[in-house]
mmCIF file of C-alpha atoms and ligand atoms in Angstrom:
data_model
loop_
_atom_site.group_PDB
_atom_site.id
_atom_site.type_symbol
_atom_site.label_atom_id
_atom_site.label_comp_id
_atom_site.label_asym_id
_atom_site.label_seq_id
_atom_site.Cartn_x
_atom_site.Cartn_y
_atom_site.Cartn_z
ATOM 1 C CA UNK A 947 8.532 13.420 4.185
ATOM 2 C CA UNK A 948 8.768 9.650 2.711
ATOM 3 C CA UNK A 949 10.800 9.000 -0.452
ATOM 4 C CA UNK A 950 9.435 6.172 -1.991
ATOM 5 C CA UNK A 951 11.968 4.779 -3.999
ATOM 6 C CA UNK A 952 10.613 1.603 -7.167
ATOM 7 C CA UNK A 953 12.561 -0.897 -8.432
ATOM 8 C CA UNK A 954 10.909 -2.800 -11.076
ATOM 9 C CA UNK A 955 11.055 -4.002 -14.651
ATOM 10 C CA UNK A 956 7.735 -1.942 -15.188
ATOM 11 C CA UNK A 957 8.435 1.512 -13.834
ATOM 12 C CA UNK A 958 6.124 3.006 -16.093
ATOM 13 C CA UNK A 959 3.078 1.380 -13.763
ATOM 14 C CA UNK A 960 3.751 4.250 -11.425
ATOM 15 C CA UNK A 961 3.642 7.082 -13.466
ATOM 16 C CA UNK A 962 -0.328 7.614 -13.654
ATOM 17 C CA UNK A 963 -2.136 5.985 -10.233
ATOM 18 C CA UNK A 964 0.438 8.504 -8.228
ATOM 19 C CA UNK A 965 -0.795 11.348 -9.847
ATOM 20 C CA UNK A 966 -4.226 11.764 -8.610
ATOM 21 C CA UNK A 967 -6.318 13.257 -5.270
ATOM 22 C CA UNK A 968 -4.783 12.508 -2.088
ATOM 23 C CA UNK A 969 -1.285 11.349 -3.187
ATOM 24 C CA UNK A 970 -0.744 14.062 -5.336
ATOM 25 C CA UNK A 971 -1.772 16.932 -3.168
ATOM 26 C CA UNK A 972 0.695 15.145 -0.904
ATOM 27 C CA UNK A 973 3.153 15.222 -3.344
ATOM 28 C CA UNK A 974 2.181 18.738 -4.253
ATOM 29 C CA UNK A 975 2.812 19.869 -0.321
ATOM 30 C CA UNK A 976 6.492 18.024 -0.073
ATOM 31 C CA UNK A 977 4.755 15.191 1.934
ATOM 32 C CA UNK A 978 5.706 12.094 -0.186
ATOM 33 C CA UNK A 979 8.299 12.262 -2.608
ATOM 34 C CA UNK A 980 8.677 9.401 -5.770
ATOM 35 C CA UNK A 981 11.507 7.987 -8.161
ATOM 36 C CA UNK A 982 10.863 4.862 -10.274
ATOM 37 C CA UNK A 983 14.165 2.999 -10.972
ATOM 38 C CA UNK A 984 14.312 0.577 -13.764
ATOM 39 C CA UNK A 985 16.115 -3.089 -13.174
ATOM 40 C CA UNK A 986 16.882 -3.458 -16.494
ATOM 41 C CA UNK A 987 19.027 -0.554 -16.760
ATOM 42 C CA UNK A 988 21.583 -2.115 -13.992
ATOM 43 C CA UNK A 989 22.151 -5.411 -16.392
ATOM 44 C CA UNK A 990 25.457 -6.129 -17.245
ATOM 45 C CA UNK A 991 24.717 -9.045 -19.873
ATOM 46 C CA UNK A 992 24.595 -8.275 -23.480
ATOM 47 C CA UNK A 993 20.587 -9.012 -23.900
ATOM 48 C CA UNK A 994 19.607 -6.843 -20.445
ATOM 49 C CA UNK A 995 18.236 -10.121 -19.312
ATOM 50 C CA UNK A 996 16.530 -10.441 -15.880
ATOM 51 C CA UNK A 997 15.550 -13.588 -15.140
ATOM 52 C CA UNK A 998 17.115 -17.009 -15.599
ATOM 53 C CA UNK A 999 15.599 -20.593 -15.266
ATOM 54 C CA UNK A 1000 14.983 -21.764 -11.798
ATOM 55 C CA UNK A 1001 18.028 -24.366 -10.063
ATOM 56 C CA UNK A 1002 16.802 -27.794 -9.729
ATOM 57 C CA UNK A 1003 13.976 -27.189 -12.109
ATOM 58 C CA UNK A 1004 10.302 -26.097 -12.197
ATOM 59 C CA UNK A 1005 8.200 -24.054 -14.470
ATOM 60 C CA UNK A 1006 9.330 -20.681 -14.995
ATOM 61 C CA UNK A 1007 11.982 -18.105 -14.249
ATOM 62 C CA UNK A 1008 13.340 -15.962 -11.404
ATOM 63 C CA UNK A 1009 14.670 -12.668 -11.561
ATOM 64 C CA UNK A 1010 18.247 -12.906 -11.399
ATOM 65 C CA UNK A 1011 20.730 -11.229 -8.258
ATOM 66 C CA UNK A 1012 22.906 -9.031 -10.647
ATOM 67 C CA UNK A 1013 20.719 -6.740 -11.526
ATOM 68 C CA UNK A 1014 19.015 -5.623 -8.409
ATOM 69 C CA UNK A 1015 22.268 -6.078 -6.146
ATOM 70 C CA UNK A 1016 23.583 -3.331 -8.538
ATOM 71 C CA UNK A 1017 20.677 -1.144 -8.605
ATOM 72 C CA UNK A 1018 19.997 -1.299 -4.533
ATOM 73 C CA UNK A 1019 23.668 -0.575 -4.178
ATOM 74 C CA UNK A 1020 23.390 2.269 -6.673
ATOM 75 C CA UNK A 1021 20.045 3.934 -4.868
ATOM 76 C CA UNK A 1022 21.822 2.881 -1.207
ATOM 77 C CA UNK A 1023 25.090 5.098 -2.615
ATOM 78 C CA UNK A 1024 23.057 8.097 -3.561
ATOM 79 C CA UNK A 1025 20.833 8.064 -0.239
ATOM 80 C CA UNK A 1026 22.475 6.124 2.398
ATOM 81 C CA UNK A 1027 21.146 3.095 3.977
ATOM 82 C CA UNK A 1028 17.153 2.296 3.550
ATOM 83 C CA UNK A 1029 15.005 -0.323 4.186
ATOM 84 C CA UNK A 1030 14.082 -2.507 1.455
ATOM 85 C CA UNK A 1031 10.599 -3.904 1.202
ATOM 86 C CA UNK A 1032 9.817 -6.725 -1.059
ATOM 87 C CA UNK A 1033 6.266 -7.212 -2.299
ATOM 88 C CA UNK A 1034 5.218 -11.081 -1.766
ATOM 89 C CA UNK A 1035 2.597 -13.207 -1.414
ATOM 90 C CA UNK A 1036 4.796 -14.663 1.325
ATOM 91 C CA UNK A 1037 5.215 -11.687 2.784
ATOM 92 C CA UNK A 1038 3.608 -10.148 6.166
ATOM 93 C CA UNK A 1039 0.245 -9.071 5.658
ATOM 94 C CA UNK A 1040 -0.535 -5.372 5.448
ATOM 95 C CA UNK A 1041 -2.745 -4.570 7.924
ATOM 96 C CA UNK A 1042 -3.896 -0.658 9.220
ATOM 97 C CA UNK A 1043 -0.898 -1.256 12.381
ATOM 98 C CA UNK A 1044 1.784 -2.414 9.819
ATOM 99 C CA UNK A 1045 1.016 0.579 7.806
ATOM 100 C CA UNK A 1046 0.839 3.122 10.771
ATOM 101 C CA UNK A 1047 4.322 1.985 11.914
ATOM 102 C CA UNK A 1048 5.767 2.461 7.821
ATOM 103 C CA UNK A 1049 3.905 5.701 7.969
ATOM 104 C CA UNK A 1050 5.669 6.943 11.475
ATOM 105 C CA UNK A 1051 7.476 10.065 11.113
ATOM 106 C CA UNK A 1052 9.135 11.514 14.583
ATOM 107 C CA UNK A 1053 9.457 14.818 12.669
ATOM 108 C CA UNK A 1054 8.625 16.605 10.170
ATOM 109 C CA UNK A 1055 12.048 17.620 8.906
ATOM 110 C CA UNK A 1056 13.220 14.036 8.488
ATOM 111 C CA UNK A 1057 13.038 12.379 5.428
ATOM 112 C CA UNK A 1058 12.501 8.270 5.877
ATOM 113 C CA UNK A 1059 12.680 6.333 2.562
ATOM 114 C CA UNK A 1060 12.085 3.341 1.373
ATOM 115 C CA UNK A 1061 12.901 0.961 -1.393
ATOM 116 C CA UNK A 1062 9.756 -0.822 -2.967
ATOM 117 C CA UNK A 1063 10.918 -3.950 -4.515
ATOM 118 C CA UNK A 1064 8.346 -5.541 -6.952
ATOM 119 C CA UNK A 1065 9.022 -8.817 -8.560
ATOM 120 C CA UNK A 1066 7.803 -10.372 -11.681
ATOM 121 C CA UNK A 1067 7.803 -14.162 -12.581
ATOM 122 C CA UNK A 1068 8.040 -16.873 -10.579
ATOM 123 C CA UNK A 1069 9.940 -14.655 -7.458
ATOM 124 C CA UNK A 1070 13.638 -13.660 -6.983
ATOM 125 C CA UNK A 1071 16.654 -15.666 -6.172
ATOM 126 C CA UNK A 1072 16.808 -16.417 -2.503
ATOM 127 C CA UNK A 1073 20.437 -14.145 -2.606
ATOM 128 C CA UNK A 1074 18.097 -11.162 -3.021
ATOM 129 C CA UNK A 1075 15.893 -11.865 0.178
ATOM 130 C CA UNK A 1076 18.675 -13.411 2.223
ATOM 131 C CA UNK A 1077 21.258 -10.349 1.358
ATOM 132 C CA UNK A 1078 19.239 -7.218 0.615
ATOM 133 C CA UNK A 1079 15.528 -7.284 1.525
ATOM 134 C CA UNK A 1080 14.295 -6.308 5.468
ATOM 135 C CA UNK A 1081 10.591 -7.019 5.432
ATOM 136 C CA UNK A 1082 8.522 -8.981 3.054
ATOM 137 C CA UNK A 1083 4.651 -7.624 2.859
ATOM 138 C CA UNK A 1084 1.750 -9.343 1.223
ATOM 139 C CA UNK A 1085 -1.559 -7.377 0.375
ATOM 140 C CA UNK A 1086 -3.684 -10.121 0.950
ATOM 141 C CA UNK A 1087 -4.377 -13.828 0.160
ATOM 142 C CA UNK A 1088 -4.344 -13.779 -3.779
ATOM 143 C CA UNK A 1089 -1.396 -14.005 -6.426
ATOM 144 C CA UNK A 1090 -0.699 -10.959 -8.358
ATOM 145 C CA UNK A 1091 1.098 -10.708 -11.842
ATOM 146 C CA UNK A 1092 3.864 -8.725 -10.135
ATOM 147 C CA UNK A 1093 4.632 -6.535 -6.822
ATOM 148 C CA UNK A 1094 3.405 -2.956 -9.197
ATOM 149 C CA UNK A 1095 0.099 -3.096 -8.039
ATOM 150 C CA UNK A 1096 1.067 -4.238 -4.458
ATOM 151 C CA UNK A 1097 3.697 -1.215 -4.168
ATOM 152 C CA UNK A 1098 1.268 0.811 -5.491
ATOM 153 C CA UNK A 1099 -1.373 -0.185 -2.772
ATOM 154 C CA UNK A 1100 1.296 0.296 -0.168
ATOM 155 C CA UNK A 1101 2.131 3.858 -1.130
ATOM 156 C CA UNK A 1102 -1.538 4.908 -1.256
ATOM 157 C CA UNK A 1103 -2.495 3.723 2.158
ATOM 158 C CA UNK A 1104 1.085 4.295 3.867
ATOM 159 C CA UNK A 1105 0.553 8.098 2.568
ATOM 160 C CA UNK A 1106 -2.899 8.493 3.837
ATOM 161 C CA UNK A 1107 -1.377 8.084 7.302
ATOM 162 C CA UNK A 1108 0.767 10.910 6.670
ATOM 163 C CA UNK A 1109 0.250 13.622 9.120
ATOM 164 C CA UNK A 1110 -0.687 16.381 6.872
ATOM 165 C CA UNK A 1111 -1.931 14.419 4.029
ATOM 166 C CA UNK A 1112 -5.658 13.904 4.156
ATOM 167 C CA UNK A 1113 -7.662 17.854 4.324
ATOM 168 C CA UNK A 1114 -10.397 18.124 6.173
ATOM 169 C CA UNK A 1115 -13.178 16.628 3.693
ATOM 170 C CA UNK A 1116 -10.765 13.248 4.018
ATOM 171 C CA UNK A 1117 -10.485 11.672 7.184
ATOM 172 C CA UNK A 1118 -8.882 8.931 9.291
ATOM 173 C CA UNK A 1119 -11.994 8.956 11.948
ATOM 174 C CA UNK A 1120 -15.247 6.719 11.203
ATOM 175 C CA UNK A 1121 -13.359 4.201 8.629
ATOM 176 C CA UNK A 1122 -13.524 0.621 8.257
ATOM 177 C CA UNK A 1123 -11.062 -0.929 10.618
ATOM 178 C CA UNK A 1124 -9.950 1.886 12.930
ATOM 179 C CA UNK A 1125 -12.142 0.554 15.499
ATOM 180 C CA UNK A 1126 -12.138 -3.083 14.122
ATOM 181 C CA UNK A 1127 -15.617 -2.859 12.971
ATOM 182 C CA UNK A 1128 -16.492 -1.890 8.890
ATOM 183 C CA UNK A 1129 -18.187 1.239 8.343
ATOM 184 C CA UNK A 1130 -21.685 1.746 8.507
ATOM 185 C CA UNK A 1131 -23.347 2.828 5.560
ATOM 186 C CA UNK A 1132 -24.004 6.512 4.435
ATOM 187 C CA UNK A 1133 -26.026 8.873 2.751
ATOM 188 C CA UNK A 1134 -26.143 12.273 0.751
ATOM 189 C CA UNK A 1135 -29.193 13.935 -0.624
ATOM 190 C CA UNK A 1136 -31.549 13.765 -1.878
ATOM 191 C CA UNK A 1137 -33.202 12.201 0.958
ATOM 192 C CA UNK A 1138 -35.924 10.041 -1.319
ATOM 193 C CA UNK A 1139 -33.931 9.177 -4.543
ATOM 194 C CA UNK A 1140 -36.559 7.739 -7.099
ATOM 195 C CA UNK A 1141 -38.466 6.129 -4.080
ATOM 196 C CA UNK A 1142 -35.340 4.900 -2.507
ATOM 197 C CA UNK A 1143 -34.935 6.703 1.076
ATOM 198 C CA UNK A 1144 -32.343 7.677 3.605
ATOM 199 C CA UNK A 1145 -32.968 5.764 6.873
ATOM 200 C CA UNK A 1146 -35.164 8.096 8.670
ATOM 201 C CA UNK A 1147 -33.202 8.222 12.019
ATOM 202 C CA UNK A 1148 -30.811 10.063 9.644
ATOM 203 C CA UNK A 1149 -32.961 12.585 9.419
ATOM 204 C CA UNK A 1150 -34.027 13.764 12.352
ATOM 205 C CA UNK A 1151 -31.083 15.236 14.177
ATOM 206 C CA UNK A 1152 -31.059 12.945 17.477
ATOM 207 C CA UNK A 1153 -27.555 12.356 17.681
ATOM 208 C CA UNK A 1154 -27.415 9.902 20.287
ATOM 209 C CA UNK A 1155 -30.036 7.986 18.605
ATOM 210 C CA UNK A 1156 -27.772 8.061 15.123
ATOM 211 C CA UNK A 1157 -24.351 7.167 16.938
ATOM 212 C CA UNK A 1158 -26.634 4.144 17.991
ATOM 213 C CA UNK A 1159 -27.665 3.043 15.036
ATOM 214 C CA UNK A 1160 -24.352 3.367 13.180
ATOM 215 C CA UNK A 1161 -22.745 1.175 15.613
ATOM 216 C CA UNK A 1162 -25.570 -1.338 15.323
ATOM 217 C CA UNK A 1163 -25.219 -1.191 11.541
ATOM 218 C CA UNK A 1164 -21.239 -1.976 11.766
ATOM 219 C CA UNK A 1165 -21.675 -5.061 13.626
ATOM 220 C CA UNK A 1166 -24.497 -6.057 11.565
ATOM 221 C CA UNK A 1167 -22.238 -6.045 8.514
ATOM 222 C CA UNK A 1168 -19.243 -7.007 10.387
ATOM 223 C CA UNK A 1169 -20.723 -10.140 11.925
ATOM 224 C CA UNK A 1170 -22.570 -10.548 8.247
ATOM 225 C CA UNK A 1171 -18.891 -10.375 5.863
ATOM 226 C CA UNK A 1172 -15.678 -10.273 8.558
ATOM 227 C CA UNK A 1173 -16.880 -12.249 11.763
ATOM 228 C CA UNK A 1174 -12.817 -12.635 11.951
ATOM 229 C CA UNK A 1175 -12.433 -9.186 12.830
ATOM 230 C CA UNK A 1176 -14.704 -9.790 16.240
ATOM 231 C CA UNK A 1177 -12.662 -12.602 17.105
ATOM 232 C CA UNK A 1178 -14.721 -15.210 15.606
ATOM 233 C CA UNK A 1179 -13.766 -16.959 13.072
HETATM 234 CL CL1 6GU B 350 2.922 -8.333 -2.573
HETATM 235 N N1 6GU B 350 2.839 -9.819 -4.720
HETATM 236 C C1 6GU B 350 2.285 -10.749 -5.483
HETATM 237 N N2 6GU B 350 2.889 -11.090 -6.624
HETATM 238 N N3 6GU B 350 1.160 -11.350 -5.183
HETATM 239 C C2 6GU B 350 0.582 -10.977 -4.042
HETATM 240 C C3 6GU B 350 1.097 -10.014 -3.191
HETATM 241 C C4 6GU B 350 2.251 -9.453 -3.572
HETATM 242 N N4 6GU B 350 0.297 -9.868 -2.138
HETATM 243 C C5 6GU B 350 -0.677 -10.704 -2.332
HETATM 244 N N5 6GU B 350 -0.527 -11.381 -3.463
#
């Protein structure tokens, strides 16, 4: 199983996305396993402050080393030694390889966790990455409010590559980037839907002449929105 362990100021952001479909039924079947920790409550200073002004100036405010040296050392004490992520837009980018190797289990008896860091205002003091974090992911090339949403996102897809977790309706096959190429498109019935119809080659059973055409139609689309992933930029 993986313990995902939070460490935010929000931890109420994970209470309802990680409650639904696949991640649940994982959690239902022992799979995953979650606990939200709140920053705040490790403060030491009379206002259960977490952030402070930035040295040498600038706009804004970082969140400050006490707090999360105290909580990591607190989680680390209860479940040994675990690798710390920290969510960043400076971070390595999650990609489907990145998440396979997070999502690795040699066993099934073995319980890997890790600690999902998410940050909030301008970033944390450079203590906090030099001291305590191992790896440093980014979602993609945008700024987010905070590392919730990014923690979140790693969960979900890190949990999907779960052995165990997807049932047979869900599957790993035939999706956007396991071959490097986006999916091609798909249909359910009904075949003409107010004058808008299913591809006939759908239709009519020729498998060979389908596999064709779906492959034709994922390098259409790939070429058309992500030439990158075909080596082109
Ligand atoms: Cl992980 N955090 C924030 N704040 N912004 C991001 C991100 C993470 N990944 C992309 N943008």
């Amino acid at each position: 199983m993986i313990h995902f362990i939070t460490l935010s100021i929000f931890p109420q952001i994970f209470e309802s996305p990680l409650n639904y479909s696949i991640i649940k039924r994982a959690k239902d079947k022992g799979l995953v396993k979650f606990s939200h920790y709140n920053i705040r409550d490790f403060t030491t200073n009379k206002h259960k402050n977490v952030d402070d002004a930035i040295y040498g100036g600038g706009a804004g405010q970082l969140m400050t080393p006490q707090p999360i040296f105290d909580a990591v050392k607190y989680i680390k004490q209860e479940y040994g030694d675990i690798k710390l992520i920290f969510f960043t837009p400076k971070g390595r980018r999650l990609t489907t390889n990145l998440v396979k190797e997070f999502a690795y289990l040699p066993d099934n008896n073995i319980t890997k966790r890790f600690i999902l860091l998410s940050g909030r205002y301008e970033g944390i003091d450079n203590r906090i990455r030099e001291y305590l974090v191992d790896e440093e992911v980014s979602i993609g090339d945008y700024i987010l409010s905070g590392g919730e949403f990014a923690s979140l996102i790693f969960i979900d897809t890190v949990t999907r590559y779960i052995e165990g977790a997807l049932g047979n309706k869900e599957s790993l096959k035939d999706e956007s980037f396991n071959d490097s190429l986006l999916e091609y498109p798909q249909y359910t019935r009904p075949a003409n839907f107010r004058g808008m119809k299913v591809p006939e080659i759908l239709l009519n059973g020729n498998h060979k002449k389908i596999k064709e055409w779906q492959i034709q139609k994922q390098i259409e689309i790939t070429k058309k929105v992500r030439r990158d992933l075909l080596g082109e930029i």
